[in-house]
Amino acid sequence: MHASLVPLEATIPLRLRVLRPGGTEADCHFPSDQVPGGFHVGTFLNAACVAVGSFSPEGHEQFKAHHPYRLRGMASAPEVRGLGAGRILLEHAVDVLAHRGCDLLWCNAREVAIPFYERMGLSGVGPLFDIPGIGPHQVMYRTIARVG
């Protein structure tokens, strides 16, 4: 498996399948997708895109950072969970973020994904909160050592 930058369109099928089952393609587009400085990463097994995540410059009221980024729309195909696709994606993204001068990465993690993000070095902050129609989430973050 390997990860690389991908266009937004490459993220939509997994977002729809994993994050918005029964939804529409329109449900899989986020305002942050078009923010200047944002990017999307995919993990590939052979030629198939099996995990995706999107990263955009965005702060959060709980964190003081010079150049924070937010992770949204992370999804791994169910058939590859536990095989490292998400880890490979996040490691690649952190390298890209470090080279872009990012000093903090944060996300609203679904409750079921909290253990994964903890293994990847993110820490939870604050209580669980509900996103209507999606479920419980927690704000998670990690610092990133800037390169350059």
PDB file of C-alpha atoms in Angstrom:
ATOM      1  CA  MET A   1       0.000   0.000   0.000  1.00  0.00           C
ATOM      2  CA  HIS A   2       1.075   3.564  -0.632  1.00  0.00           C
ATOM      3  CA  ALA A   3      -0.426   7.031  -0.128  1.00  0.00           C
ATOM      4  CA  SER A   4      -0.363  10.033  -2.416  1.00  0.00           C
ATOM      5  CA  LEU A   5      -2.098  13.326  -3.038  1.00  0.00           C
ATOM      6  CA  VAL A   6      -5.356  12.895  -4.966  1.00  0.00           C
ATOM      7  CA  PRO A   7      -7.951  15.230  -6.468  1.00  0.00           C
ATOM      8  CA  LEU A   8     -11.150  15.890  -4.514  1.00  0.00           C
ATOM      9  CA  GLU A   9     -13.136  13.690  -6.897  1.00  0.00           C
ATOM     10  CA  ALA A  10     -11.141  10.636  -5.785  1.00  0.00           C
ATOM     11  CA  THR A  11     -12.408  11.049  -2.201  1.00  0.00           C
ATOM     12  CA  ILE A  12     -16.128  11.095  -2.978  1.00  0.00           C
ATOM     13  CA  PRO A  13     -16.807   7.357  -3.535  1.00  0.00           C
ATOM     14  CA  LEU A  14     -15.335   6.329  -0.152  1.00  0.00           C
ATOM     15  CA  ARG A  15     -16.877   9.299   1.644  1.00  0.00           C
ATOM     16  CA  LEU A  16     -20.274   8.261   0.290  1.00  0.00           C
ATOM     17  CA  ARG A  17     -19.818   4.556   1.008  1.00  0.00           C
ATOM     18  CA  VAL A  18     -18.341   4.888   4.507  1.00  0.00           C
ATOM     19  CA  LEU A  19     -19.319   8.271   5.931  1.00  0.00           C
ATOM     20  CA  ARG A  20     -22.673   8.972   4.299  1.00  0.00           C
ATOM     21  CA  PRO A  21     -24.208   5.581   3.385  1.00  0.00           C
ATOM     22  CA  GLY A  22     -27.603   6.122   1.841  1.00  0.00           C
ATOM     23  CA  GLY A  23     -26.740   9.763   1.206  1.00  0.00           C
ATOM     24  CA  THR A  24     -26.012  11.595  -1.988  1.00  0.00           C
ATOM     25  CA  GLU A  25     -22.817  12.838  -3.566  1.00  0.00           C
ATOM     26  CA  ALA A  26     -23.777  16.341  -2.467  1.00  0.00           C
ATOM     27  CA  ASP A  27     -23.627  15.131   1.163  1.00  0.00           C
ATOM     28  CA  CYS A  28     -19.949  14.283   0.596  1.00  0.00           C
ATOM     29  CA  HIS A  29     -18.763  17.769  -0.332  1.00  0.00           C
ATOM     30  CA  PHE A  30     -17.519  19.896   2.546  1.00  0.00           C
ATOM     31  CA  PRO A  31     -16.981  23.680   2.501  1.00  0.00           C
ATOM     32  CA  SER A  32     -13.337  23.073   3.448  1.00  0.00           C
ATOM     33  CA  ASP A  33     -12.732  21.047   0.268  1.00  0.00           C
ATOM     34  CA  GLN A  34     -12.070  24.181  -1.751  1.00  0.00           C
ATOM     35  CA  VAL A  35     -10.074  26.189   0.805  1.00  0.00           C
ATOM     36  CA  PRO A  36      -6.758  27.438  -0.625  1.00  0.00           C
ATOM     37  CA  GLY A  37      -3.901  25.400   0.822  1.00  0.00           C
ATOM     38  CA  GLY A  38      -6.061  22.330   1.340  1.00  0.00           C
ATOM     39  CA  PHE A  39      -5.261  18.912  -0.062  1.00  0.00           C
ATOM     40  CA  HIS A  40      -6.590  15.365  -0.233  1.00  0.00           C
ATOM     41  CA  VAL A  41      -4.736  12.091   0.336  1.00  0.00           C
ATOM     42  CA  GLY A  42      -5.607   8.585  -0.798  1.00  0.00           C
ATOM     43  CA  THR A  43      -4.120   5.232   0.149  1.00  0.00           C
ATOM     44  CA  PHE A  44      -3.938   2.709  -2.661  1.00  0.00           C
ATOM     45  CA  LEU A  45      -3.879  -1.070  -2.626  1.00  0.00           C
ATOM     46  CA  ASN A  46      -2.823  -2.009  -6.127  1.00  0.00           C
ATOM     47  CA  ALA A  47      -4.866   0.456  -8.212  1.00  0.00           C
ATOM     48  CA  ALA A  48      -7.802   0.761  -5.792  1.00  0.00           C
ATOM     49  CA  CYS A  49      -8.192   3.776  -3.523  1.00  0.00           C
ATOM     50  CA  VAL A  50      -8.954   2.200  -0.129  1.00  0.00           C
ATOM     51  CA  ALA A  51      -8.662   5.175   2.263  1.00  0.00           C
ATOM     52  CA  VAL A  52      -9.090   8.929   1.919  1.00  0.00           C
ATOM     53  CA  GLY A  53      -8.685  12.048   4.026  1.00  0.00           C
ATOM     54  CA  SER A  54      -8.877  15.772   3.400  1.00  0.00           C
ATOM     55  CA  PHE A  55      -6.789  18.463   5.087  1.00  0.00           C
ATOM     56  CA  SER A  56      -7.390  22.207   5.092  1.00  0.00           C
ATOM     57  CA  PRO A  57      -5.942  25.205   6.919  1.00  0.00           C
ATOM     58  CA  GLU A  58      -8.421  25.930   9.698  1.00  0.00           C
ATOM     59  CA  GLY A  59      -8.108  26.877  13.334  1.00  0.00           C
ATOM     60  CA  HIS A  60     -10.144  25.775  16.330  1.00  0.00           C
ATOM     61  CA  GLU A  61     -11.125  27.937  19.280  1.00  0.00           C
ATOM     62  CA  GLN A  62      -9.547  25.501  21.761  1.00  0.00           C
ATOM     63  CA  PHE A  63      -6.068  25.643  20.239  1.00  0.00           C
ATOM     64  CA  LYS A  64      -3.479  28.343  19.825  1.00  0.00           C
ATOM     65  CA  ALA A  65      -1.441  27.456  16.767  1.00  0.00           C
ATOM     66  CA  HIS A  66       0.329  29.477  14.093  1.00  0.00           C
ATOM     67  CA  HIS A  67      -0.625  27.270  11.146  1.00  0.00           C
ATOM     68  CA  PRO A  68      -3.291  24.696  12.108  1.00  0.00           C
ATOM     69  CA  TYR A  69      -4.914  22.242   9.730  1.00  0.00           C
ATOM     70  CA  ARG A  70      -8.151  20.294  10.083  1.00  0.00           C
ATOM     71  CA  LEU A  71      -8.697  16.714   8.956  1.00  0.00           C
ATOM     72  CA  ARG A  72     -12.136  15.945   7.521  1.00  0.00           C
ATOM     73  CA  GLY A  73     -13.686  13.128   5.586  1.00  0.00           C
ATOM     74  CA  MET A  74     -11.289  10.363   6.634  1.00  0.00           C
ATOM     75  CA  ALA A  75     -12.654   7.026   5.504  1.00  0.00           C
ATOM     76  CA  SER A  76     -11.231   3.543   5.025  1.00  0.00           C
ATOM     77  CA  ALA A  77     -12.913   0.794   3.053  1.00  0.00           C
ATOM     78  CA  PRO A  78     -14.277  -1.767   5.546  1.00  0.00           C
ATOM     79  CA  GLU A  79     -12.464  -4.628   3.811  1.00  0.00           C
ATOM     80  CA  VAL A  80      -9.036  -3.108   4.545  1.00  0.00           C
ATOM     81  CA  ARG A  81      -9.589  -1.917   8.121  1.00  0.00           C
ATOM     82  CA  GLY A  82      -6.807  -3.140  10.340  1.00  0.00           C
ATOM     83  CA  LEU A  83      -4.357  -3.496   7.445  1.00  0.00           C
ATOM     84  CA  GLY A  84      -2.697  -0.096   7.864  1.00  0.00           C
ATOM     85  CA  ALA A  85      -4.411   1.941   5.128  1.00  0.00           C
ATOM     86  CA  GLY A  86      -5.439   4.706   7.544  1.00  0.00           C
ATOM     87  CA  ARG A  87      -2.036   4.739   9.228  1.00  0.00           C
ATOM     88  CA  ILE A  88      -0.248   5.025   5.875  1.00  0.00           C
ATOM     89  CA  LEU A  89      -2.565   7.875   4.857  1.00  0.00           C
ATOM     90  CA  LEU A  90      -2.109   9.825   8.075  1.00  0.00           C
ATOM     91  CA  GLU A  91       1.672   9.346   8.112  1.00  0.00           C
ATOM     92  CA  HIS A  92       1.874  10.662   4.542  1.00  0.00           C
ATOM     93  CA  ALA A  93      -0.380  13.610   5.388  1.00  0.00           C
ATOM     94  CA  VAL A  94       1.649  14.528   8.479  1.00  0.00           C
ATOM     95  CA  ASP A  95       4.792  14.613   6.328  1.00  0.00           C
ATOM     96  CA  VAL A  96       3.048  16.929   3.831  1.00  0.00           C
ATOM     97  CA  LEU A  97       1.735  19.094   6.673  1.00  0.00           C
ATOM     98  CA  ALA A  98       5.171  19.373   8.299  1.00  0.00           C
ATOM     99  CA  HIS A  99       6.640  20.574   5.005  1.00  0.00           C
ATOM    100  CA  ARG A 100       3.827  23.120   4.667  1.00  0.00           C
ATOM    101  CA  GLY A 101       4.667  24.575   8.080  1.00  0.00           C
ATOM    102  CA  CYS A 102       1.665  23.145   9.921  1.00  0.00           C
ATOM    103  CA  ASP A 103       2.133  23.044  13.684  1.00  0.00           C
ATOM    104  CA  LEU A 104      -1.168  21.454  14.763  1.00  0.00           C
ATOM    105  CA  LEU A 105      -3.589  18.956  13.239  1.00  0.00           C
ATOM    106  CA  TRP A 106      -7.095  18.573  14.642  1.00  0.00           C
ATOM    107  CA  CYS A 107     -10.322  16.805  13.770  1.00  0.00           C
ATOM    108  CA  ASN A 108     -13.778  15.956  15.029  1.00  0.00           C
ATOM    109  CA  ALA A 109     -13.355  12.200  15.446  1.00  0.00           C
ATOM    110  CA  ARG A 110     -16.286   9.822  15.368  1.00  0.00           C
ATOM    111  CA  GLU A 111     -16.489   7.941  18.652  1.00  0.00           C
ATOM    112  CA  VAL A 112     -15.739   4.631  16.914  1.00  0.00           C
ATOM    113  CA  ALA A 113     -12.514   6.100  15.423  1.00  0.00           C
ATOM    114  CA  ILE A 114     -11.100   7.557  18.661  1.00  0.00           C
ATOM    115  CA  PRO A 115      -8.869   4.507  19.379  1.00  0.00           C
ATOM    116  CA  PHE A 116      -7.359   4.746  15.865  1.00  0.00           C
ATOM    117  CA  TYR A 117      -6.551   8.434  16.272  1.00  0.00           C
ATOM    118  CA  GLU A 118      -5.062   7.792  19.726  1.00  0.00           C
ATOM    119  CA  ARG A 119      -2.742   5.179  18.191  1.00  0.00           C
ATOM    120  CA  MET A 120      -1.731   7.818  15.652  1.00  0.00           C
ATOM    121  CA  GLY A 121      -0.693  10.257  18.378  1.00  0.00           C
ATOM    122  CA  LEU A 122      -3.808  12.410  18.635  1.00  0.00           C
ATOM    123  CA  SER A 123      -5.292  13.319  22.017  1.00  0.00           C
ATOM    124  CA  GLY A 124      -8.906  14.003  22.829  1.00  0.00           C
ATOM    125  CA  VAL A 125     -10.015  17.255  24.388  1.00  0.00           C
ATOM    126  CA  GLY A 126     -13.405  18.068  25.864  1.00  0.00           C
ATOM    127  CA  PRO A 127     -16.508  15.924  26.102  1.00  0.00           C
ATOM    128  CA  LEU A 128     -18.179  13.898  23.377  1.00  0.00           C
ATOM    129  CA  PHE A 129     -20.681  15.909  21.347  1.00  0.00           C
ATOM    130  CA  ASP A 130     -23.335  14.857  18.870  1.00  0.00           C
ATOM    131  CA  ILE A 131     -23.415  15.775  15.213  1.00  0.00           C
ATOM    132  CA  PRO A 132     -27.072  15.256  14.227  1.00  0.00           C
ATOM    133  CA  GLY A 133     -27.558  12.379  11.846  1.00  0.00           C
ATOM    134  CA  ILE A 134     -23.954  11.208  12.254  1.00  0.00           C
ATOM    135  CA  GLY A 135     -23.432  10.562  15.968  1.00  0.00           C
ATOM    136  CA  PRO A 136     -21.012  11.170  18.836  1.00  0.00           C
ATOM    137  CA  HIS A 137     -17.670  12.858  18.157  1.00  0.00           C
ATOM    138  CA  GLN A 138     -14.725  14.197  20.115  1.00  0.00           C
ATOM    139  CA  VAL A 139     -12.283  16.945  19.198  1.00  0.00           C
ATOM    140  CA  MET A 140      -8.810  15.421  18.816  1.00  0.00           C
ATOM    141  CA  TYR A 141      -5.456  17.001  18.021  1.00  0.00           C
ATOM    142  CA  ARG A 142      -1.704  16.524  17.775  1.00  0.00           C
ATOM    143  CA  THR A 143       1.206  18.858  17.335  1.00  0.00           C
ATOM    144  CA  ILE A 144       3.383  18.573  14.263  1.00  0.00           C
ATOM    145  CA  ALA A 145       7.076  19.367  14.106  1.00  0.00           C
ATOM    146  CA  ARG A 146       7.422  21.896  11.299  1.00  0.00           C
ATOM    147  CA  VAL A 147      10.040  21.261   8.639  1.00  0.00           C
ATOM    148  CA  GLY A 148      11.932  24.173   7.138  1.00  0.00           C
TER     149      GLY A 148
END
